[in-house]
CSV table of C-alpha atoms in Angstrom, one decimal:
chain,number,residue,atom,x,y,z
E,22,MET,CA,-47.8,2.4,-5.2
E,23,ASN,CA,-46.1,3.9,-8.0
E,24,LYS,CA,-44.6,1.4,-10.4
E,25,ARG,CA,-41.3,3.3,-10.9
E,26,PHE,CA,-41.0,3.4,-7.2
E,27,LEU,CA,-41.4,-0.3,-7.1
E,28,ILE,CA,-38.7,-0.9,-9.6
E,29,PHE,CA,-36.0,1.2,-7.8
E,30,LEU,CA,-37.1,-0.8,-4.6
E,31,VAL,CA,-36.8,-4.3,-6.1
E,32,ILE,CA,-33.4,-3.7,-8.4
E,33,PRO,CA,-31.0,-3.0,-5.1
E,34,PHE,CA,-32.6,-5.9,-3.3
E,35,MET,CA,-31.7,-8.3,-6.4
E,36,ILE,CA,-28.4,-6.9,-6.8
E,37,LEU,CA,-27.6,-7.5,-3.0
E,38,SER,CA,-29.1,-10.8,-3.1
E,39,CYS,CA,-26.8,-11.8,-5.9
E,40,ASP,CA,-23.8,-10.3,-4.1
E,41,GLU,CA,-24.5,-12.4,-1.0
E,42,LYS,CA,-24.8,-15.7,-3.1
E,43,THR,CA,-21.4,-15.0,-4.8
E,44,GLN,CA,-19.7,-14.5,-1.5
E,45,THR,CA,-20.6,-17.9,-0.2
E,46,VAL,CA,-19.8,-20.1,-3.3
E,47,GLU,CA,-17.0,-22.2,-2.6
E,48,GLN,CA,-14.2,-21.9,-5.1
E,49,PRO,CA,-10.7,-23.3,-5.2
E,50,GLY,CA,-8.3,-20.9,-3.3
E,51,LYS,CA,-11.3,-18.7,-2.5
E,52,ILE,CA,-12.0,-17.3,1.0
E,53,GLU,CA,-15.0,-19.1,2.1
E,54,LYS,CA,-18.0,-18.1,4.5
E,55,THR,CA,-18.1,-21.8,5.9
E,56,VAL,CA,-18.5,-23.3,9.4
E,57,LYS,CA,-14.9,-24.4,11.0
E,58,THR,CA,-14.6,-27.8,11.7
E,59,VAL,CA,-12.0,-29.1,14.4
E,60,VAL,CA,-9.5,-31.8,13.2
E,61,PRO,CA,-9.1,-34.3,15.5
E,62,GLU,CA,-5.3,-34.2,17.2
E,63,ASP,CA,-4.1,-37.5,16.4
E,64,LEU,CA,-4.6,-36.7,12.6
E,65,VAL,CA,-2.0,-33.9,12.7
E,66,THR,CA,0.2,-34.7,15.4
E,67,LEU,CA,4.1,-35.8,15.0
E,68,ASP,CA,4.5,-38.8,17.2
E,69,SER,CA,6.5,-41.9,16.5
E,70,THR,CA,4.0,-43.6,14.6
E,71,GLN,CA,3.9,-40.8,12.2
E,72,ALA,CA,7.7,-40.1,12.4
E,73,ASN,CA,8.4,-43.9,11.3
E,74,ARG,CA,5.7,-43.6,8.4
E,75,LEU,CA,7.4,-40.1,7.0
E,76,ALA,CA,10.9,-41.9,7.2
E,77,THR,CA,10.0,-44.8,4.8
E,78,LEU,CA,9.5,-42.4,1.9
E,79,PRO,CA,12.8,-40.6,1.8
E,80,LEU,CA,14.5,-43.9,2.7
E,81,LYS,CA,12.8,-45.6,-0.1
E,82,CYS,CA,14.4,-43.2,-2.6
E,83,ILE,CA,17.7,-41.6,-1.6
E,84,GLN,CA,19.4,-44.4,-3.4
E,85,VAL,CA,17.1,-44.7,-6.1
E,86,GLU,CA,19.1,-43.4,-9.1
E,87,TYR,CA,16.1,-43.8,-11.7
E,88,PRO,CA,13.7,-42.1,-12.9
E,89,ASN,CA,15.5,-39.0,-12.6
E,90,LYS,CA,15.4,-35.5,-13.9
E,91,THR,CA,19.0,-33.9,-13.9
E,92,GLY,CA,17.9,-30.3,-15.3
E,93,GLN,CA,21.8,-29.8,-16.6
E,94,VAL,CA,23.1,-27.5,-19.2
E,95,LEU,CA,25.2,-29.1,-21.9
E,96,ASN,CA,28.1,-27.6,-23.7
E,97,ASP,CA,29.3,-30.8,-25.3
E,98,SER,CA,28.8,-34.2,-24.8
E,99,ALA,CA,31.7,-34.5,-22.3
E,100,ASP,CA,29.2,-33.2,-19.9
E,101,LEU,CA,27.2,-36.0,-20.0
E,102,GLY,CA,26.8,-38.5,-17.2
E,103,THR,CA,24.3,-40.5,-15.2
E,104,PRO,CA,22.9,-39.0,-12.2
E,105,ARG,CA,25.1,-40.9,-9.7
E,106,GLU,CA,28.2,-39.4,-11.8
E,107,LEU,CA,26.8,-36.2,-11.9
E,108,HIS,CA,25.7,-35.8,-8.4
E,109,PRO,CA,27.3,-38.6,-6.4
E,110,ALA,CA,25.7,-37.4,-2.9
E,111,PHE,CA,22.3,-36.3,-4.1
E,112,PHE,CA,21.4,-38.5,-7.1
E,113,GLY,CA,18.4,-40.2,-5.8
E,114,CYS,CA,14.5,-39.2,-5.3
E,115,PHE,CA,14.1,-37.9,-8.8
E,116,ASP,CA,15.8,-34.6,-8.7
E,117,TRP,CA,18.5,-32.8,-6.9
E,118,HIS,CA,16.5,-30.7,-4.5
E,119,SER,CA,14.0,-33.8,-3.5
E,120,SER,CA,17.2,-35.7,-2.6
E,121,VAL,CA,18.7,-33.0,-0.6
E,122,HIS,CA,15.7,-32.4,1.4
E,123,GLY,CA,14.9,-36.0,1.8
E,124,HIS,CA,18.1,-36.2,3.5
E,125,TRP,CA,17.3,-33.4,5.9
E,126,SER,CA,13.9,-35.1,6.7
E,127,LEU,CA,16.0,-38.2,7.8
E,128,VAL,CA,18.2,-36.2,9.6
E,129,LYS,CA,15.5,-34.2,11.3
E,130,LEU,CA,13.5,-37.5,12.3
E,131,LEU,CA,16.6,-39.0,13.8
E,132,LYS,CA,17.4,-36.1,15.9
E,133,ASP,CA,13.7,-35.8,17.0
E,134,PHE,CA,13.1,-39.3,17.5
E,135,PRO,CA,16.2,-41.3,18.9
E,136,GLU,CA,14.3,-44.6,18.6
E,137,LEU,CA,13.4,-44.3,15.2
E,138,GLU,CA,13.0,-47.6,13.4
E,139,HIS,CA,16.0,-48.6,11.2
E,140,ARG,CA,18.0,-45.9,13.0
E,141,ASP,CA,21.5,-47.4,12.3
E,142,SER,CA,20.8,-48.3,8.8
E,143,ILE,CA,19.4,-44.7,8.0
E,144,ILE,CA,22.7,-43.3,9.6
E,145,ASP,CA,24.4,-45.6,7.6
E,146,GLN,CA,23.0,-44.5,4.1
E,147,LEU,CA,23.4,-40.6,5.2
E,148,LYS,CA,27.2,-41.2,5.9
E,149,LEU,CA,27.5,-43.0,2.4
E,150,ASN,CA,26.2,-40.1,0.6
E,151,ILE,CA,27.2,-37.2,2.7
E,152,SER,CA,31.0,-38.2,2.6
E,153,LYS,CA,33.7,-35.9,2.0
E,154,LYS,CA,34.6,-37.4,-1.4
E,155,ASN,CA,30.9,-37.0,-2.8
E,156,ILE,CA,30.5,-33.5,-1.6
E,157,GLN,CA,33.6,-32.9,-3.6
E,158,GLY,CA,31.8,-34.3,-6.4
E,159,GLU,CA,28.9,-31.9,-5.9
E,160,LEU,CA,31.4,-29.0,-5.8
E,161,ASP,CA,32.9,-30.2,-9.2
E,162,TYR,CA,29.2,-30.0,-10.8
E,163,PHE,CA,28.3,-26.7,-9.1
E,164,ASN,CA,31.6,-25.2,-10.4
E,165,ARG,CA,30.9,-25.9,-13.8
E,166,GLU,CA,30.6,-22.5,-15.9
E,167,GLN,CA,27.5,-23.4,-17.2
E,168,GLU,CA,25.9,-24.4,-13.7
E,169,TYR,CA,26.4,-21.0,-12.2
E,170,SER,CA,22.6,-20.8,-11.5
E,171,TYR,CA,22.1,-24.6,-10.9
E,172,GLU,CA,19.0,-25.0,-8.4
E,173,ARG,CA,18.7,-21.1,-7.6
E,174,MET,CA,17.3,-20.7,-5.1
E,175,TYR,CA,14.9,-23.4,-4.1
E,176,GLY,CA,17.5,-26.1,-4.1
E,177,TRP,CA,20.1,-23.8,-2.4
E,178,SER,CA,17.7,-22.9,0.5
E,179,TRP,CA,17.0,-26.8,1.1
E,180,LEU,CA,20.5,-27.6,1.2
E,181,LEU,CA,21.4,-24.8,3.8
E,182,LYS,CA,18.3,-26.2,5.8
E,183,LEU,CA,20.2,-29.6,5.6
E,184,GLN,CA,23.5,-28.0,6.9
E,185,GLN,CA,21.5,-26.3,9.9
E,186,GLU,CA,20.0,-29.5,10.8
E,187,LEU,CA,23.7,-31.3,10.8
E,188,ASP,CA,25.2,-28.4,12.6
E,189,SER,CA,22.8,-28.9,15.5
E,190,TRP,CA,23.0,-32.7,15.7
E,191,ASP,CA,24.9,-33.7,18.8
E,192,LEU,CA,26.3,-36.9,17.3
E,193,GLU,CA,29.6,-38.0,16.1
E,194,GLU,CA,28.3,-38.9,12.7
E,195,GLY,CA,26.2,-35.6,12.5
E,196,ASN,CA,29.2,-33.7,13.2
E,197,GLU,CA,31.3,-35.5,10.6
E,198,MET,CA,28.5,-35.1,8.0
E,199,ALA,CA,28.2,-31.2,8.9
E,200,GLU,CA,31.9,-30.9,8.2
E,201,ASN,CA,31.6,-32.8,5.1
E,202,LEU,CA,28.8,-30.9,3.9
E,203,GLN,CA,30.0,-27.4,4.6
E,204,PRO,CA,32.0,-26.8,1.6
E,205,LEU,CA,29.0,-27.0,-0.5
E,206,SER,CA,27.2,-24.9,1.8
E,207,ASP,CA,29.8,-22.2,1.8
E,208,LEU,CA,29.8,-22.1,-2.0
E,209,ILE,CA,26.1,-21.8,-2.0
E,210,ILE,CA,26.1,-19.0,0.6
E,211,GLU,CA,28.6,-17.0,-1.8
E,212,ARG,CA,26.0,-17.5,-4.6
E,213,TYR,CA,23.3,-15.9,-2.4
E,214,LYS,CA,25.5,-13.1,-1.7
E,215,GLU,CA,26.2,-12.5,-5.2
E,216,PHE,CA,22.8,-12.9,-6.7
E,217,LEU,CA,20.5,-11.3,-4.3
E,218,PRO,CA,21.7,-7.7,-4.6
E,219,LYS,CA,21.1,-8.3,-8.6
E,220,LEU,CA,17.5,-9.5,-8.0
E,221,ASN,CA,15.6,-6.1,-8.9
E,222,TYR,CA,12.1,-7.9,-9.0
E,223,PRO,CA,10.6,-10.7,-6.8
E,224,LEU,CA,9.3,-14.0,-8.5
E,225,ARG,CA,5.8,-14.3,-7.3
E,226,VAL,CA,5.3,-17.8,-8.2
E,227,GLY,CA,4.0,-21.0,-6.5
E,228,THR,CA,6.7,-23.1,-7.9
E,229,HIS,CA,10.6,-23.7,-7.4
E,230,THR,CA,11.8,-20.2,-8.3
E,231,ASN,CA,9.7,-18.3,-5.6
E,232,SER,CA,12.1,-15.8,-4.3
E,233,ALA,CA,10.5,-15.4,-0.9
E,234,PHE,CA,10.7,-19.2,-0.1
E,235,GLY,CA,14.4,-19.2,-1.6
E,236,MET,CA,15.4,-16.7,1.1
E,237,SER,CA,13.5,-18.1,4.1
E,238,PHE,CA,15.4,-21.2,4.9
E,239,ALA,CA,18.7,-19.4,4.0
E,240,TYR,CA,17.7,-16.7,6.5
E,241,ASP,CA,17.2,-19.3,9.1
E,242,TYR,CA,20.4,-20.8,8.4
E,243,ALA,CA,22.2,-17.3,8.5
E,244,VAL,CA,20.5,-16.6,12.0
E,245,SER,CA,21.5,-20.0,13.4
E,246,SER,CA,25.3,-19.9,12.0
E,247,LYS,CA,25.6,-16.3,12.8
E,248,ASN,CA,26.4,-15.4,9.4
E,249,GLU,CA,25.6,-11.8,9.6
E,250,GLU,CA,26.5,-11.0,6.0
E,251,LEU,CA,24.3,-13.6,4.6
E,252,LYS,CA,21.6,-12.4,7.1
E,253,SER,CA,22.0,-8.8,6.0
E,254,VAL,CA,21.8,-9.4,2.5
E,255,ILE,CA,18.5,-11.3,2.7
E,256,GLU,CA,17.0,-8.5,5.0
E,257,LYS,CA,17.9,-5.9,2.6
E,258,THR,CA,16.5,-7.8,-0.6
E,259,ALA,CA,13.4,-8.7,1.2
E,260,ARG,CA,12.7,-5.1,2.2
E,261,LYS,CA,13.7,-4.0,-1.3
E,262,LEU,CA,11.3,-6.5,-2.9
E,263,TYR,CA,8.5,-6.7,-0.7
E,264,LEU,CA,7.9,-3.8,2.1
E,265,LYS,CA,5.7,-1.9,0.1
E,266,ASP,CA,3.5,-4.7,-1.0
E,267,LYS,CA,-0.2,-4.3,-0.2
E,268,LYS,CA,-3.4,-6.2,-0.6
E,269,CYS,CA,-1.8,-9.5,-2.0
E,270,PRO,CA,-4.7,-11.3,-4.2
E,271,ILE,CA,-4.6,-14.7,-2.1
E,272,SER,CA,-8.1,-15.1,-3.6
E,273,TRP,CA,-6.7,-15.8,-7.2
E,274,GLU,CA,-4.6,-18.9,-5.5
E,275,PRO,CA,-3.8,-21.5,-6.2
E,276,ASP,CA,-2.5,-21.8,-9.8
E,277,GLY,CA,-3.0,-25.4,-11.0
E,278,PHE,CA,0.4,-26.6,-10.3
E,279,ASP,CA,1.3,-24.5,-7.4
E,280,PHE,CA,3.2,-26.3,-4.3
E,281,LEU,CA,4.0,-22.9,-2.5
E,282,SER,CA,1.4,-20.0,-1.7
E,283,PRO,CA,3.0,-16.7,-3.2
E,284,CYS,CA,1.0,-14.6,-0.8
E,285,LEU,CA,1.8,-16.7,2.2
E,286,GLU,CA,5.6,-17.5,1.4
E,287,GLU,CA,6.0,-14.0,1.2
E,288,VAL,CA,4.3,-13.5,4.9
E,289,ALA,CA,6.6,-16.2,6.0
E,290,LEU,CA,9.7,-14.4,4.9
E,291,MET,CA,8.7,-11.1,6.1
E,292,GLN,CA,7.8,-12.5,9.5
E,293,ARG,CA,11.4,-13.7,9.9
E,294,VAL,CA,13.2,-10.4,8.7
E,295,LEU,CA,11.2,-7.7,10.3
E,296,PRO,CA,10.8,-6.8,13.9
E,297,ARG,CA,7.6,-7.9,15.5
E,298,ASP,CA,5.9,-4.3,15.3
E,299,GLU,CA,6.9,-3.5,12.1
E,300,PHE,CA,5.8,-6.8,10.7
E,301,GLN,CA,2.6,-6.4,12.2
E,302,PHE,CA,2.0,-3.1,10.5
E,303,TRP,CA,3.2,-4.8,7.2
E,304,ILE,CA,1.0,-7.9,7.5
E,305,SER,CA,-2.2,-5.6,8.2
E,306,ASP,CA,-1.8,-3.9,4.9
E,307,PHE,CA,-0.5,-6.9,2.8
E,308,LEU,CA,-3.1,-9.7,3.9
E,309,PRO,CA,-5.6,-7.9,6.2
E,310,GLU,CA,-8.1,-10.7,6.1
E,311,LEU,CA,-5.8,-13.1,8.0
E,312,LYS,CA,-6.9,-11.2,11.2
E,313,ASN,CA,-10.6,-12.1,10.7
E,314,ARG,CA,-11.6,-15.2,13.2
E,315,ASN,CA,-13.9,-16.5,10.4
E,316,PHE,CA,-11.1,-16.3,7.7
E,317,SER,CA,-11.1,-19.7,5.7
E,318,MET,CA,-9.6,-20.8,2.6
E,319,SER,CA,-10.4,-24.0,0.2
E,320,VAL,CA,-7.7,-26.9,0.6
E,321,GLY,CA,-5.9,-27.3,-2.9
E,322,LYS,CA,-7.9,-30.2,-4.3
E,323,VAL,CA,-5.8,-33.0,-6.0
E,324,SER,CA,-7.6,-34.8,-8.6
E,325,ASP,CA,-4.9,-37.1,-9.9
E,326,ARG,CA,-1.9,-38.0,-7.5
E,327,GLU,CA,-0.1,-40.1,-10.3
E,328,ASP,CA,0.1,-36.9,-12.4
E,329,GLY,CA,3.7,-34.9,-11.1
E,330,HIS,CA,2.4,-31.5,-11.5
E,331,LEU,CA,-1.3,-32.0,-10.1
E,332,VAL,CA,0.1,-33.7,-7.1
E,333,HIS,CA,2.0,-30.4,-6.4
E,334,LEU,CA,-1.3,-29.3,-4.5
E,335,ASP,CA,-0.6,-31.7,-1.7
E,336,GLY,CA,2.7,-29.9,-1.2
E,337,LEU,CA,0.8,-26.3,-1.4
E,338,ASN,CA,-1.6,-27.5,1.5
E,339,PHE,CA,1.6,-28.4,3.7
E,340,ALA,CA,3.3,-24.9,2.7
E,341,ARG,CA,0.0,-23.0,3.6
E,342,ALA,CA,0.0,-24.8,6.8
E,343,TRP,CA,3.4,-24.1,8.0
E,344,VAL,CA,2.8,-20.5,7.4
E,345,PHE,CA,-0.6,-20.6,9.3
E,346,TYR,CA,1.3,-22.3,12.2
E,347,ARG,CA,4.0,-20.1,12.4
E,348,LEU,CA,1.8,-16.9,12.5
E,349,ALA,CA,-0.4,-18.8,15.1
E,350,ASN,CA,2.5,-19.6,17.3
E,351,GLU,CA,4.3,-16.4,17.5
E,352,ILE,CA,1.5,-14.0,17.4
E,353,PRO,CA,-1.5,-16.0,19.2
E,354,THR,CA,-3.5,-12.9,20.1
E,355,GLU,CA,-4.3,-12.0,16.6
E,356,TYR,CA,-3.6,-15.1,14.5
E,357,GLY,CA,-4.0,-18.1,17.1
E,358,HIS,CA,-7.3,-18.9,14.8
E,359,LEU,CA,-5.0,-20.0,12.0
E,360,LYS,CA,-4.0,-22.9,13.5
E,361,GLN,CA,-7.3,-24.4,12.4
E,362,GLU,CA,-6.6,-23.6,9.2
E,363,GLY,CA,-3.4,-25.3,9.1
E,364,ASP,CA,-4.9,-28.3,10.3
E,365,LYS,CA,-7.4,-28.6,8.2
E,366,HIS,CA,-4.9,-28.2,5.0
E,367,LEU,CA,-2.7,-30.7,6.8
E,368,ALA,CA,-5.4,-33.1,7.2
E,369,TYR,CA,-6.5,-33.1,3.8
E,370,SER,CA,-3.1,-34.2,2.5
E,371,LEU,CA,-1.4,-36.0,5.1
E,372,PRO,CA,-3.1,-39.4,4.6
E,373,SER,CA,-2.3,-39.5,0.9
E,374,ILE,CA,1.6,-39.3,0.5
E,375,THR,CA,2.3,-42.7,1.0
E,376,ASP,CA,-0.2,-43.7,-1.8
E,377,GLY,CA,2.5,-45.6,-3.6
E,378,SER,CA,2.6,-42.9,-6.4
E,379,TYR,CA,6.3,-42.0,-6.7
E,380,GLU,CA,5.2,-38.5,-8.4
E,381,GLY,CA,4.4,-37.7,-4.6
E,382,GLU,CA,6.2,-40.0,-2.4
E,383,HIS,CA,9.6,-38.8,-3.6
E,384,TRP,CA,9.3,-35.1,-2.1
E,385,LEU,CA,6.1,-35.0,-0.1
E,386,ALA,CA,7.3,-36.2,3.1
E,387,SER,CA,9.6,-33.3,3.7
E,388,PHE,CA,6.7,-30.9,3.2
E,389,ALA,CA,4.6,-32.9,5.7
E,390,LEU,CA,7.4,-33.1,7.9
E,391,TYR,CA,8.3,-29.3,8.2
E,392,ALA,CA,4.5,-28.4,8.7
E,393,LEU,CA,4.2,-30.7,11.5
E,394,SER,CA,7.1,-29.4,13.1
E,395,GLU,CA,6.1,-25.7,12.7
E,396,ARG,CA,2.7,-26.9,14.4
């Protein structure tokens, strides 16, 4: 046979073989060709045992003032204060937003599990913190001129999630705390309405400032509270920022410190704000690979859970799971297979969040609980 012909025959085969090998290599955040494994149901079920386990984490920290990362802006020394002085309601759990969603976790668990252990003690602690006087102290801080953008929009979104949970709690103490918290929520709502029309570009990051996540929980609150003005400004902003997006590079995820998925959080927001038919057209262009029943992603692997940034990847696994679950539950015919992906991500990180390291314990229970509740 002609040697030149042999060369042409062999080279394409070599290229094809190399391509096939590249596709099957597992890399963090890459789509894999792997055999799916079924996670045992009891590992990813929110039952009373799991609820009591999760409750221990925020309960351990909502009254713990130090260590603390205040994140404040100082005009002069008069602005200085201890965490409890600056934030009389939400001073614990290392930082303001973690304290807020720690309170959310406890309210959520009390509502869903009326026989939760230490129920009376938990309610007493919640009432102590979410008092009318303490919320006024929070308002005073947020009204400092230099703190106009404080916790924008990550902490804002969790504050409205807490308000939503309290509003729907059919308990005298819940009603009282909802009323106490409402003035701070009203201020946050006004800040959303002022800020979102100015946001010309999205923040496509995997950490606190992710703009899609910042709008998702606020949208849930707008719907539940029938706040049409807030709902409308979020819908308009989401369409402006994200409607034309196509082919999100999810294979690039995660970055080393991510606790949110930029691609999937955008999916979560657009699933909320777009009508079903429009959303299905949009996601087919944005992340077409999600429809593939063999779709799989590597979990975010944590190398050191005592490193406050590296442990973010446990949060990423929970955040990915809650998006997969919402898609699977709301559009089961096309995305029902993603429940297995959610279970895989949840099962990887869930056993490790009570490992005794404050870097993860002060916040991960909320992420795990939200993922479990979406399941």
